[in-house]
Structure formats: structure tokens, C-alpha cells
Short mmCIF file of C-alpha atoms and ligand atoms in Angstrom, two decimals:
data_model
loop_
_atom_site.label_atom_id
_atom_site.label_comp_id
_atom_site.label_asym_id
_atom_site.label_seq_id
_atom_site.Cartn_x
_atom_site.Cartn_y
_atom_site.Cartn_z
CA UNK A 849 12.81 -22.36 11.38
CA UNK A 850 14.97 -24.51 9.26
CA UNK A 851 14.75 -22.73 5.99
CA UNK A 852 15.58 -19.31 7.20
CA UNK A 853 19.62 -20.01 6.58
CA UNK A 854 18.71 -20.45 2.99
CA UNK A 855 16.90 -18.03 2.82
CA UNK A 856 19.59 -15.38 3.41
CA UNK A 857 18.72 -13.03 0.40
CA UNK A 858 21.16 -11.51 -2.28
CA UNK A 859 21.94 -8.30 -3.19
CA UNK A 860 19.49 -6.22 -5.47
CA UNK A 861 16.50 -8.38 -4.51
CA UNK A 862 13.02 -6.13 -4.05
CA UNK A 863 11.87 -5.36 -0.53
CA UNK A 864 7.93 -5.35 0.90
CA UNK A 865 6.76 -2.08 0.54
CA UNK A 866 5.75 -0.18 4.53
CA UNK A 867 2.37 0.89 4.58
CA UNK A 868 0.59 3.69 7.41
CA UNK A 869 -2.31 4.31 7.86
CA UNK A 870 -3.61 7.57 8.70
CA UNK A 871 -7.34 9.48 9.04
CA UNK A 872 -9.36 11.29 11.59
CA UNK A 873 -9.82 9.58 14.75
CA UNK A 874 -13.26 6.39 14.73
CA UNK A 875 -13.22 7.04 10.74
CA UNK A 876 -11.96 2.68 11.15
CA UNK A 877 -8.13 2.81 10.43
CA UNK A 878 -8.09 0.53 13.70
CA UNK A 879 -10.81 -1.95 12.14
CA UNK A 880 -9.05 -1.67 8.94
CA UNK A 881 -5.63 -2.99 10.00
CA UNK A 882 -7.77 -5.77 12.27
CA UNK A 883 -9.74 -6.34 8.44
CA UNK A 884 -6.31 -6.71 6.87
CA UNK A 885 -5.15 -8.75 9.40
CA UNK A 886 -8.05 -11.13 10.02
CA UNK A 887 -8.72 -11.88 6.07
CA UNK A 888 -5.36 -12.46 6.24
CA UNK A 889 -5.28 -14.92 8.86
CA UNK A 890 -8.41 -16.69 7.48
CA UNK A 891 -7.23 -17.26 3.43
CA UNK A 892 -3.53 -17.61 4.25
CA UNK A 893 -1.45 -20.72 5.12
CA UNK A 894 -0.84 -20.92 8.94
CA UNK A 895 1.91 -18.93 9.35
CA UNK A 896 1.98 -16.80 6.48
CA UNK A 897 0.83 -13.48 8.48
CA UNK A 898 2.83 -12.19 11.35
CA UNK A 899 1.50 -9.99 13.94
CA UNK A 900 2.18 -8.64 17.58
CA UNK A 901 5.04 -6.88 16.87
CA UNK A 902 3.94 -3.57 15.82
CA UNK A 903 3.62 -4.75 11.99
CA UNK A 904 1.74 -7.03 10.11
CA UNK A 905 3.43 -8.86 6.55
CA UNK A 906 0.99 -9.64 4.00
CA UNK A 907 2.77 -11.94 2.05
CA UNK A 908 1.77 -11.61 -2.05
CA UNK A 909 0.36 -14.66 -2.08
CA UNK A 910 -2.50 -14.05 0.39
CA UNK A 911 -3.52 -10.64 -0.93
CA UNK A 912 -4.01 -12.13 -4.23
CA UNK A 913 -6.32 -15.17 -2.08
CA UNK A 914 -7.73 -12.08 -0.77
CA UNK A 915 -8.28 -10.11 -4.00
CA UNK A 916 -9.50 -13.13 -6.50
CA UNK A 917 -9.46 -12.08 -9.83
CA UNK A 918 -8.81 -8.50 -9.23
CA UNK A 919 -4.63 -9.55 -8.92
CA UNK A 920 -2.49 -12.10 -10.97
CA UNK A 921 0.36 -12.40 -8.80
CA UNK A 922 2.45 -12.97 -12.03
CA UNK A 923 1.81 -9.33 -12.74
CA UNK A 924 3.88 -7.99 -9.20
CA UNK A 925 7.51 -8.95 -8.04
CA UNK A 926 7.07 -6.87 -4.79
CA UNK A 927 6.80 -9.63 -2.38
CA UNK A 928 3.62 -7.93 -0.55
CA UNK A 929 3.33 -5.52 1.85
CA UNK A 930 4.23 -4.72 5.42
CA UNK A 931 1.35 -2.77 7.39
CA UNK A 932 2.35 -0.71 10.42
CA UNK A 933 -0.13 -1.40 12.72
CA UNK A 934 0.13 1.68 14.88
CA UNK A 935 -1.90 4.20 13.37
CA UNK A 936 -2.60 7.34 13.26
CA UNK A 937 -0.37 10.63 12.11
CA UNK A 938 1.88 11.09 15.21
CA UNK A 939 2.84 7.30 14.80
CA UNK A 940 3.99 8.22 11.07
CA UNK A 941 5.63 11.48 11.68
CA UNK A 942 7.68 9.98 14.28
CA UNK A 943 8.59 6.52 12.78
CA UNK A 944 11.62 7.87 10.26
CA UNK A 945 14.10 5.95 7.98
CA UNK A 946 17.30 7.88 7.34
CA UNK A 947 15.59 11.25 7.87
CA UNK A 948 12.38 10.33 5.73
CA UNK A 949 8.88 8.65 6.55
CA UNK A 950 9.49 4.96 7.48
CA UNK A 951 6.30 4.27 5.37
CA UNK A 952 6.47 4.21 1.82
CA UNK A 953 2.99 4.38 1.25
CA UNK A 954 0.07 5.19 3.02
CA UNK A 955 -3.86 5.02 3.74
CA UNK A 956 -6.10 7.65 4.70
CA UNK A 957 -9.21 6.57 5.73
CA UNK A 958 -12.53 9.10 5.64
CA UNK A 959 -15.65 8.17 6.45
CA UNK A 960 -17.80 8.38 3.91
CA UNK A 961 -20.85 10.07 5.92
CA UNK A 962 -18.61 12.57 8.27
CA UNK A 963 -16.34 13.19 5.38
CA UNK A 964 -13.21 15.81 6.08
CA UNK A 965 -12.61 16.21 9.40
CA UNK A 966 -8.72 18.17 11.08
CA UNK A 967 -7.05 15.11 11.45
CA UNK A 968 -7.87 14.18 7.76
CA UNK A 969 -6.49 17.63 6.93
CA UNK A 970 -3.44 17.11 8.99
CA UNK A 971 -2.86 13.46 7.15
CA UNK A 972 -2.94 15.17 3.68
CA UNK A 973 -0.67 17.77 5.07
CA UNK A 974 1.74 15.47 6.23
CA UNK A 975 1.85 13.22 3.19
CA UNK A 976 2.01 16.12 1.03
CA UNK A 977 5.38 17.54 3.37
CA UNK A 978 6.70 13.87 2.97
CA UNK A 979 5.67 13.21 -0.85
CA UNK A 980 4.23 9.89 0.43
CA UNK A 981 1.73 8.33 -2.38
CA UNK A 982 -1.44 7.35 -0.75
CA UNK A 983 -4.79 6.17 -1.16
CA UNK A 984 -7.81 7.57 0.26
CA UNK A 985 -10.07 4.66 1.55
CA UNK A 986 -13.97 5.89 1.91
CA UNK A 987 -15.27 3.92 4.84
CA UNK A 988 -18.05 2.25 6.42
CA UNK A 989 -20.49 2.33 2.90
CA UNK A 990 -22.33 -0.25 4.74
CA UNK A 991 -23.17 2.33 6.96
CA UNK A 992 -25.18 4.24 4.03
CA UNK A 993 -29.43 3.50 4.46
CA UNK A 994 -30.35 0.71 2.70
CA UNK A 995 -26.92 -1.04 2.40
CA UNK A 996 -27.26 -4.66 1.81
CA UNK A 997 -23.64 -5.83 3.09
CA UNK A 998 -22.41 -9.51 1.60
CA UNK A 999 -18.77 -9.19 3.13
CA UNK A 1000 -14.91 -9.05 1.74
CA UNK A 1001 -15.80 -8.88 -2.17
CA UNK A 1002 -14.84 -6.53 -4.93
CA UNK A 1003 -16.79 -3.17 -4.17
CA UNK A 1004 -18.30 -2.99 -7.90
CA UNK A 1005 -19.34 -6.78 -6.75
CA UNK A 1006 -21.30 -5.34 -3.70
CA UNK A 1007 -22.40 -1.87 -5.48
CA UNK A 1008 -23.78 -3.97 -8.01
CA UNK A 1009 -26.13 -5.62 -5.25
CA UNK A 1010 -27.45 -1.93 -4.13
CA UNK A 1011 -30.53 -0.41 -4.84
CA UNK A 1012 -30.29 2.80 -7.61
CA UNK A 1013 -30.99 5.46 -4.67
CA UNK A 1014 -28.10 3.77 -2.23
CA UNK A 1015 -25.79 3.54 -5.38
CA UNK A 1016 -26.71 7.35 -6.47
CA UNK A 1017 -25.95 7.64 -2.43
CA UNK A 1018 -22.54 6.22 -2.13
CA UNK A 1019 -21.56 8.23 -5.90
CA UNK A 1020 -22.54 11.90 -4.56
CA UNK A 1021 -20.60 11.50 -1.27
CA UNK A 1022 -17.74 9.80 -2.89
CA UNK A 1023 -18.34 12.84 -5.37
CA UNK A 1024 -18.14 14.93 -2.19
CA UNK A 1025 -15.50 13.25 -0.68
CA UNK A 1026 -13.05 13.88 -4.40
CA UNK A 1027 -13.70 17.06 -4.27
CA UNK A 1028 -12.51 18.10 -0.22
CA UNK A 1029 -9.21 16.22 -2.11
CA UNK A 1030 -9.30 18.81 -5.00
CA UNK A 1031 -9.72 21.91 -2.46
CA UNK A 1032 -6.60 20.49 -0.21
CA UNK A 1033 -4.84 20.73 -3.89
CA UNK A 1034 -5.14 16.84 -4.64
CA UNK A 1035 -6.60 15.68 -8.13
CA UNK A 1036 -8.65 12.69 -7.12
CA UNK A 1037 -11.39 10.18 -8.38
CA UNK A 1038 -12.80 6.85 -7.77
CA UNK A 1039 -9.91 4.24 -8.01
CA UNK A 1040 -11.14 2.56 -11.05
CA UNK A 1041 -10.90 5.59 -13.48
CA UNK A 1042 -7.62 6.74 -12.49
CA UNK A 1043 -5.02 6.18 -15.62
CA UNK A 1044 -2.42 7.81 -13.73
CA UNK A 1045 -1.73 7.14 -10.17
CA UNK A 1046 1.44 9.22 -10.05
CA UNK A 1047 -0.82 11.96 -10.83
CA UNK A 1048 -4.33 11.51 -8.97
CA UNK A 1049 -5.53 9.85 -6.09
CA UNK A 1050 -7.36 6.73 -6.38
CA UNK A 1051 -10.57 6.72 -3.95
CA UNK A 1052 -11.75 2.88 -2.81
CA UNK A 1053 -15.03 3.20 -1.35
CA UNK A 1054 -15.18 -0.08 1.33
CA UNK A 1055 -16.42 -1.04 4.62
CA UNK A 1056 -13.59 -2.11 6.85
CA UNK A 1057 -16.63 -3.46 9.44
CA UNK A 1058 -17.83 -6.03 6.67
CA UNK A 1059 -15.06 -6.00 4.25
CA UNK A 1060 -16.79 -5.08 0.79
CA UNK A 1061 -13.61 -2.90 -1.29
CA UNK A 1062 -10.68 -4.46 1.04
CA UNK A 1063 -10.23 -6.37 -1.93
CA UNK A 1064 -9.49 -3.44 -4.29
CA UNK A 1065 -7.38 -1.69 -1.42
CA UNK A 1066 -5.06 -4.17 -1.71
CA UNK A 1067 -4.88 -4.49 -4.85
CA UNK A 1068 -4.64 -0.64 -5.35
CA UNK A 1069 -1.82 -0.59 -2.95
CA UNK A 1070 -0.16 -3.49 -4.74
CA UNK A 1071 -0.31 -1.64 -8.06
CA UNK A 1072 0.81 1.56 -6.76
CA UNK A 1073 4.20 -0.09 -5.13
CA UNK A 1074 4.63 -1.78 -8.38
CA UNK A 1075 4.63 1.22 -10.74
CA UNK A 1076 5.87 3.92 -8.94
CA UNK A 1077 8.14 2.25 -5.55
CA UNK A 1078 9.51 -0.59 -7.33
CA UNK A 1079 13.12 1.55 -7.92
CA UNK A 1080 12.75 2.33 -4.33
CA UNK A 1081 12.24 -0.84 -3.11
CA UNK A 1082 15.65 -2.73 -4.59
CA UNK A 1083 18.03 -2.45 -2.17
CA UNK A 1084 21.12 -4.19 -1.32
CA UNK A 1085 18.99 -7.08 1.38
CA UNK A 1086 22.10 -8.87 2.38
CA UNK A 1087 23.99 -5.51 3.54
CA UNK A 1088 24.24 -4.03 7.22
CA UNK A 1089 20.58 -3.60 8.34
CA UNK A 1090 19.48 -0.66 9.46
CA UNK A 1091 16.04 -0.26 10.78
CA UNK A 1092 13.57 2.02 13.54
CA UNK A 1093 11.80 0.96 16.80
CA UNK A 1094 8.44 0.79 17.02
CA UNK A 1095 8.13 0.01 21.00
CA UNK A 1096 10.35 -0.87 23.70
CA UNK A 1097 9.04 -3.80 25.79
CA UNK A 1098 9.30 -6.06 28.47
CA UNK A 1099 9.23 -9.25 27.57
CA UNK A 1100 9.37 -12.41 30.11
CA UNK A 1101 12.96 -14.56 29.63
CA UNK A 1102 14.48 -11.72 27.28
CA UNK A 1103 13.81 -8.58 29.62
CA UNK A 1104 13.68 -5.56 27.33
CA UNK A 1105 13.28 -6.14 23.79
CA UNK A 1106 12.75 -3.56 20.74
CA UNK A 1107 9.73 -4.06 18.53
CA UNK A 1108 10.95 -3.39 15.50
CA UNK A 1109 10.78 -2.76 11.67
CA UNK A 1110 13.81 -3.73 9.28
CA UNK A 1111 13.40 -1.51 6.33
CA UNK A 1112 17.27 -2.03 4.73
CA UNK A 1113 19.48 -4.70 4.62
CA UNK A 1114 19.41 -7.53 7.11
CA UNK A 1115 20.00 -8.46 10.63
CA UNK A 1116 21.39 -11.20 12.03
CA UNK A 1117 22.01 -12.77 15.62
CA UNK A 1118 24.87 -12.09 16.91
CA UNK A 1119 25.40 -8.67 14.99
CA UNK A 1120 26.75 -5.88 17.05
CA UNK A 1121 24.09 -3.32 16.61
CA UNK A 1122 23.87 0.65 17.37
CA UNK A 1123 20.71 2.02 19.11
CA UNK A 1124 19.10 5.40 19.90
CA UNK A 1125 19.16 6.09 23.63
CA UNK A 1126 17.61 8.70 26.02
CA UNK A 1127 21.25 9.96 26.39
CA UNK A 1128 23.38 8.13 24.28
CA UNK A 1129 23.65 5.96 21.68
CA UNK A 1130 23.25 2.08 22.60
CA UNK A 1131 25.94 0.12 21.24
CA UNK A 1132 25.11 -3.58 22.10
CA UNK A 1133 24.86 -7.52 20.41
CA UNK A 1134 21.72 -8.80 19.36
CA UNK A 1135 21.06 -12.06 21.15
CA UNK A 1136 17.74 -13.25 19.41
CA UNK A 1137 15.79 -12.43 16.67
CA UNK A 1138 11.71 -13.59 17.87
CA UNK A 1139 8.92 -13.72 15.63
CA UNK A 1140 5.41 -14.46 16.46
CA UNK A 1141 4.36 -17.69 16.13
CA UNK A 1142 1.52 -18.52 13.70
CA UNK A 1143 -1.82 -17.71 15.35
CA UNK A 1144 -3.18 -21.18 15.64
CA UNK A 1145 0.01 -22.43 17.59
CA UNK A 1146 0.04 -19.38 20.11
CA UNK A 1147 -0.56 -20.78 23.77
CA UNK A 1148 0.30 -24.35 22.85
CA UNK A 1149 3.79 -23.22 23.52
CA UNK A 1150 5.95 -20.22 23.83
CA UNK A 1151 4.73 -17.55 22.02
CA UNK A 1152 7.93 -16.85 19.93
CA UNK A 1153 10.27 -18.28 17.13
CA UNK A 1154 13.49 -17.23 17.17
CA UNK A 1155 15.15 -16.66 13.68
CA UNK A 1156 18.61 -16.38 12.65
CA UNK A 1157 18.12 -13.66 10.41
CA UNK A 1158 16.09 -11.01 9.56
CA UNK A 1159 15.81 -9.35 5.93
CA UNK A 1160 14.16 -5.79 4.93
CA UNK A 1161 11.26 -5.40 4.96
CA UNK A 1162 10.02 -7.07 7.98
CA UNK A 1163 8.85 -6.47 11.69
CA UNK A 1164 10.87 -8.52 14.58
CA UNK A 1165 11.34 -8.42 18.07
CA UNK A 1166 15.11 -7.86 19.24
CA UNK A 1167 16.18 -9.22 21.91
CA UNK A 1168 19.50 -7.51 23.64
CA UNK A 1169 21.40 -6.61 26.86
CA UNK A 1170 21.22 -2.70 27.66
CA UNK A 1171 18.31 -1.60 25.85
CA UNK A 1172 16.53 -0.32 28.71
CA UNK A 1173 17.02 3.57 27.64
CA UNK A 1174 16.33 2.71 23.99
CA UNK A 1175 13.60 5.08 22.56
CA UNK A 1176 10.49 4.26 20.27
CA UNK A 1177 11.35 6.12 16.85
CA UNK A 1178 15.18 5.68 17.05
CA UNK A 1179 16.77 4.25 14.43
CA UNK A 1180 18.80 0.64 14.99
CA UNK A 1181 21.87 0.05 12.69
CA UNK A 1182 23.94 -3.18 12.52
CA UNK A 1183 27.87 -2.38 12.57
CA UNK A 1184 28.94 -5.56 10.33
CA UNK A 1185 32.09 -4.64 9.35
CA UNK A 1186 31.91 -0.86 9.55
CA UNK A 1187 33.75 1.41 12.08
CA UNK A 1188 31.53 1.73 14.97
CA UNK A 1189 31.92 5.26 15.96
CA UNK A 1190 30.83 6.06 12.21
CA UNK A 1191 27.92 4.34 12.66
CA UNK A 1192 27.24 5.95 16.44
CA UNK A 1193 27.57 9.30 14.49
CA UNK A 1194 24.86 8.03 11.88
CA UNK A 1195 22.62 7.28 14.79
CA UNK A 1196 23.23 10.53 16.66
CA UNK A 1197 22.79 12.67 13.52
CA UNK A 1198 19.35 10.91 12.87
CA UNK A 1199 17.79 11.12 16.27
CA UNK A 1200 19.21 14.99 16.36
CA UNK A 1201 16.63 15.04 12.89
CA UNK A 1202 13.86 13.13 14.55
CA UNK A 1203 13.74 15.81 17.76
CA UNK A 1204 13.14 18.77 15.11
CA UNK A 1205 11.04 16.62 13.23
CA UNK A 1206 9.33 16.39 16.91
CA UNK A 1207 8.81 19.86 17.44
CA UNK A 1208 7.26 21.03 14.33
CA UNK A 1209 4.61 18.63 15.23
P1 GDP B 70 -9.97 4.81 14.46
O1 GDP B 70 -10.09 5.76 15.62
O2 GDP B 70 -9.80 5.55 13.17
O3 GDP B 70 -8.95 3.74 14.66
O4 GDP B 70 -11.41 4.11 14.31
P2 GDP B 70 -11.89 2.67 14.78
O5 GDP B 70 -11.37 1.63 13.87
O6 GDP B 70 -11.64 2.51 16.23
O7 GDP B 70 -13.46 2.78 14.47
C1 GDP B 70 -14.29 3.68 15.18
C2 GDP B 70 -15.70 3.11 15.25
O8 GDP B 70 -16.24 2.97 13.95
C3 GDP B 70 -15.73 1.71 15.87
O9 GDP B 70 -16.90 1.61 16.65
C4 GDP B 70 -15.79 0.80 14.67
O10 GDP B 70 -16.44 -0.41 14.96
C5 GDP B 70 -16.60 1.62 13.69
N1 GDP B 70 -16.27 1.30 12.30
C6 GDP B 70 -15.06 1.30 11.72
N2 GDP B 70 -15.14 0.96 10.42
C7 GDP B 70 -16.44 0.73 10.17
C8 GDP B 70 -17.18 0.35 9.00
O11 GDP B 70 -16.65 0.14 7.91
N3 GDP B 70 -18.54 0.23 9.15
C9 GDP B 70 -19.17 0.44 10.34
N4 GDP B 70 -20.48 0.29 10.37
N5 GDP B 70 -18.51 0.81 11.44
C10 GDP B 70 -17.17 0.95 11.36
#
């Protein structure tokens, strides 16, 4: 579009914070990120959500429509936040960002009647290995007997609507549910009391079916970013981009393209970029940068926007000759005006990380 020249950022500006989300398989991390993504598509402008391209931005802006009163955008300069929409724990083991998780935050999602399951085990495990703060989102409390769902509110909002015995419900297995965090070594309690977040997990009981507590997810998620990423999160937006695949596709009149998220710099058409490979790194020129189109215009036309440049953090779809033998998880790093067999050796020293990163798995 015709603002994204002037857009080009500057140096030292604040990046969206990458979110995962991870949890034991049908606890709802799917219908969570479809949540996210639908209350996002119904209180935000047309076009302010992206999605088919492996990520979803949730511009600031729409998670405080989202939220109400429980966020004052003046309180947050993080511009919102970027949600990987693969999820799972392989997914976030394997996506990688100069040898640590792509994802600077993360969501594990228990179900607040099956409670700890392996897979929620392995999640903690991972994010513990990784130091990745995290939330622990108790799901499906509409699922509790007696519920009386209302749909995307506050939780206290909806808790406050519950009878005394589905209220004293919800507290002992959210009671249950802090305390499988304490024996996997994690000082936890319900999101509200928590002073510190550096130092104990915040637990958000919601439903991501009707959307009660999405609300103080995002909120939670903002606030954690703020305090404790927002060093993290400066970065120099207008140098080289470097970035990881998500997916390699086909995709009809660019042939194949890398779904991808931009998590440094920027990228631009035209830049000569370096790519993991099967066998070798890719080196090859980016000849569009395509993002979705808003929602409501999809199948009126074609189904991308190109853009002339792309700034961190974001998802985008690269288009590019040779990338048939590019990899999902490799990292993608423009050249600019560096020596390119530096940055081939960058690329080949970070996929040799990701394969042993692989094989502990
Ligand atoms: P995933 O395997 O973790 O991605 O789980 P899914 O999102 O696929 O959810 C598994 C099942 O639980 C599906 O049938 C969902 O509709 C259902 N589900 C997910 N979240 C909720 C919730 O908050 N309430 C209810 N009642 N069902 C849910």
C-alpha cells in the first residue's frame, strides 16, 4: 500500500513481541489462536489483523478494543503482539532465532478439568530449558457444571455471574491446577494476585470456546512484554533483516514462496537474501514481499498485497527464484551490504544448531 515507504522504521524503535502457544494436545490452543484471531477480526479496522501466513499481528490498538478497560494503550509502547499460529511444542522447539526460541513469550494452555497431562509437562520443560516467560491459560471454565457463559468479557466479569458452588468449582481446580506448577518447580497463582511476574506465573482461567478471560490473556501478555521484554524488544528495525521460515509453499504466479516471520531488522524487495537449504545454503533476491489481504476483501480479488518492505516483527510471504530446497525452521538473512559468504557462514552455523537442537527432541 501507499504508506508502507513511509513507513520505513528507524533505528532503536520497539518490535511486536512473538508469542507460542503450547499445551497438551484438545486442551484448545487451536481454538485459542482461532479466539484471538476472530475477536480480532470482529473489533478491529478491516485490515488491521493479518493471517494465512503462519502468524497472526494483533496490532495494540485492537487488543485494547478487545480488553476494554482492563488496558490503556497509553500505558504500553510495544506495538502488540505477533501470535505464531502453529502450535504445539515441536513447532516451538524447532522455530529458532539466532540459536534461541523464535518466541519470546509463550502460552500454555491446561484444561481446567483434565489438568496436567505429558505434553503439559514437556511445555514447562521446554520453556524452563529456553527461559521463555509464559502464562498458563486454564481452559474451557465454561465447561465446569453449571457455567452460565456470556462470551469475550473480563473473567472476574463472568465469575461474578456464577453460582457460589461453580465459583468454589473453578477456585479448587485452579487451586489444583497452581499447585501441578509448584511440583514442576514453578511458583504460580491466579493472574490477578501476582505482584511479580518475573517471579511467578500468572494463571488466567478462560474459555477459548466462548471467550470469557481472553480479555485478561491479552492483557497479561501485554503487561508481561512491557515489563520484562521491552529491552529485548528494541532493536535496530531498519538494519539487515534476519528472520526463520515457518513453511515452504506453493503458491500460484510466484511458485515456491517461504512463509515467514521477520523477527530483526527489515526486509525489503529486491534484497539479496541467504536461505537454509536441504544441502546448501540458498543465496537468492527477493522478488515480492505478499501479505494477506484484509479478510473482507479476500476473493474479490487476488488474495495478496505485495509490500515493499517488511519490518521486525511481522509474518510475510517471500516470494523468490530457487527456494525449492529451502527448509521450514531455517533461518533467512538479508545480505544488505555485508559480505555474503559471512553471512552463508551465519546461516550454516545456525542450521548446524537447529539439527542438535533436533535430536534432543
Ligand atoms: P488442541 O489440540 O490443543 O489444538 O485443541 P483444540 O483447540 O483442537 O480443542 C480440542 C477440543 O476441545 C475441540 O473439540 C474444541 O472445540 C474443544 N475446546 C477447546 N477449547 C474449549 C473451551 O474453552 N470450551 C469448550 N467447551 N471446548 C473447548
Amino acid at each position: 500500500s501507499d504508506s508502507d515507504a513511509s513507513a520505513e522504521p528507524t533505528a532503536g524503535q520497539l518490535r511486536t513481541p512473538i508469542v507460542a502457544v503450547l499445551g497438551h494436545v484438545d486442551h484448545g490452543k487451536t481454538t485459542l489462536l482461532d479466539t484471538i484471531r476472530g475477536s480480532a477480526v470482529t473489533e478491529g479496522e478491516a485490515g488491521a489483523i493479518t493471517q494465512h501466513i503462519g502468524s497472526t499481528a494483533v496490532p495494540l490498538d485492537v487488543i485494547s478494543d478487545i480488553a476494554g478497560k482492563l488496558v490503556d494503550p497509553d500505558d504500553f509502547d510495544l506495538p502488540g503482539l505477533l501470535f505464531i499460529d502453529t502450535p504445539g511444542h515441536h513447532s516451538f522447539s524447532t522455530l529458532r532465532s539466532r540459536g534461541g526460541a523464535l518466541a519470546d513469550i509463550a502460552i500454555v494452555v491446561v484444561d481446567v478439568t483434565d489438568g496436567f497431562q505429558p505434553q503439559t509437562i514437556e511445555a514447562l520443560d521446554i520453556l524452563r530449558r529456553t527461559q521463555t516467560p509464559f502464562v498458563v491459560a486454564a481452559n474451557k471454565v465454561d465447561t465446569l457444571p453449571g457455567w452460565n457463559p456470556d462470551g469475550t468479557e473480563p473473567i472476574q466479569t463472568a465469575i461474578d455471574r456464577q453460582s457460589d458452588r461453580v465459583e468454589s468449582d473453578l477456585n479448587e481446580r485452579l487451586y489444583e491446577i497452581i499447585g501441578e506448577l509448584s511440583d514442576e518447580g514453578f511458583s504460580a497463582d491466579m493472574y490477578w494476585r501476582v505482584q511479580n511476574f518475573q517471579n511467578n506465573i500468572g494463571v488466567v482461567p478462560l474459555s477459548a470456546m466462548t471467550g470469557e478471560g481472553v480479555p485478561d490473556l491479552l492483557t497479561v501478555l501485554m503487561g508481561l512484554s512491557q515489563r520484562f521484554l521491552k529491552a529485548e524488544m528494541s532493536i535496530d528495525v531498519g538494519g539487515p533483516g534476519a528472520g526463520t521460515v515457518l513453511e515452504v509453499t506453493e503458491e500460484r504466479g510466484f511458485g515456491t514462496t517461504l512463509d515467514a516471520i521477520v523477527y530483526d531488522g527489515t526486509v525489503r524487495e529486491d534484497d539479496r537474501i541467504v536461505v537454509g537449504g536441504v544441502n546448501e545454503p540458498i543465496v537468492t533476491e527477493v522478488r515480492a514481499l505478499l501479505k494477506p489481504k484484509p479478510l473482507s476483501e479476500i476473493r474479490t480479488e487476488k488474495e495478496f498485497d505485495t509490500v515493499e518492505t517488511v519490518a521486525a516483527a511481522d509474518g510475510v510471504k517471500i516470494a523468490a527464484p530457487d527456494l525449492d530446497d529451502a527448509m521450514a525452521g531455517a533461518p533467512i538473512r538479508v545480505v544488505r551490504d555485508r559480505d555474503v559468504e559471512d553471512v552463508i557462514e551465519e546461516v550454516q552455523a545456525e542450521l548446524a544448531e537447529i539439527e542438535v537442537g533436533t535430536d534432543e527432541e
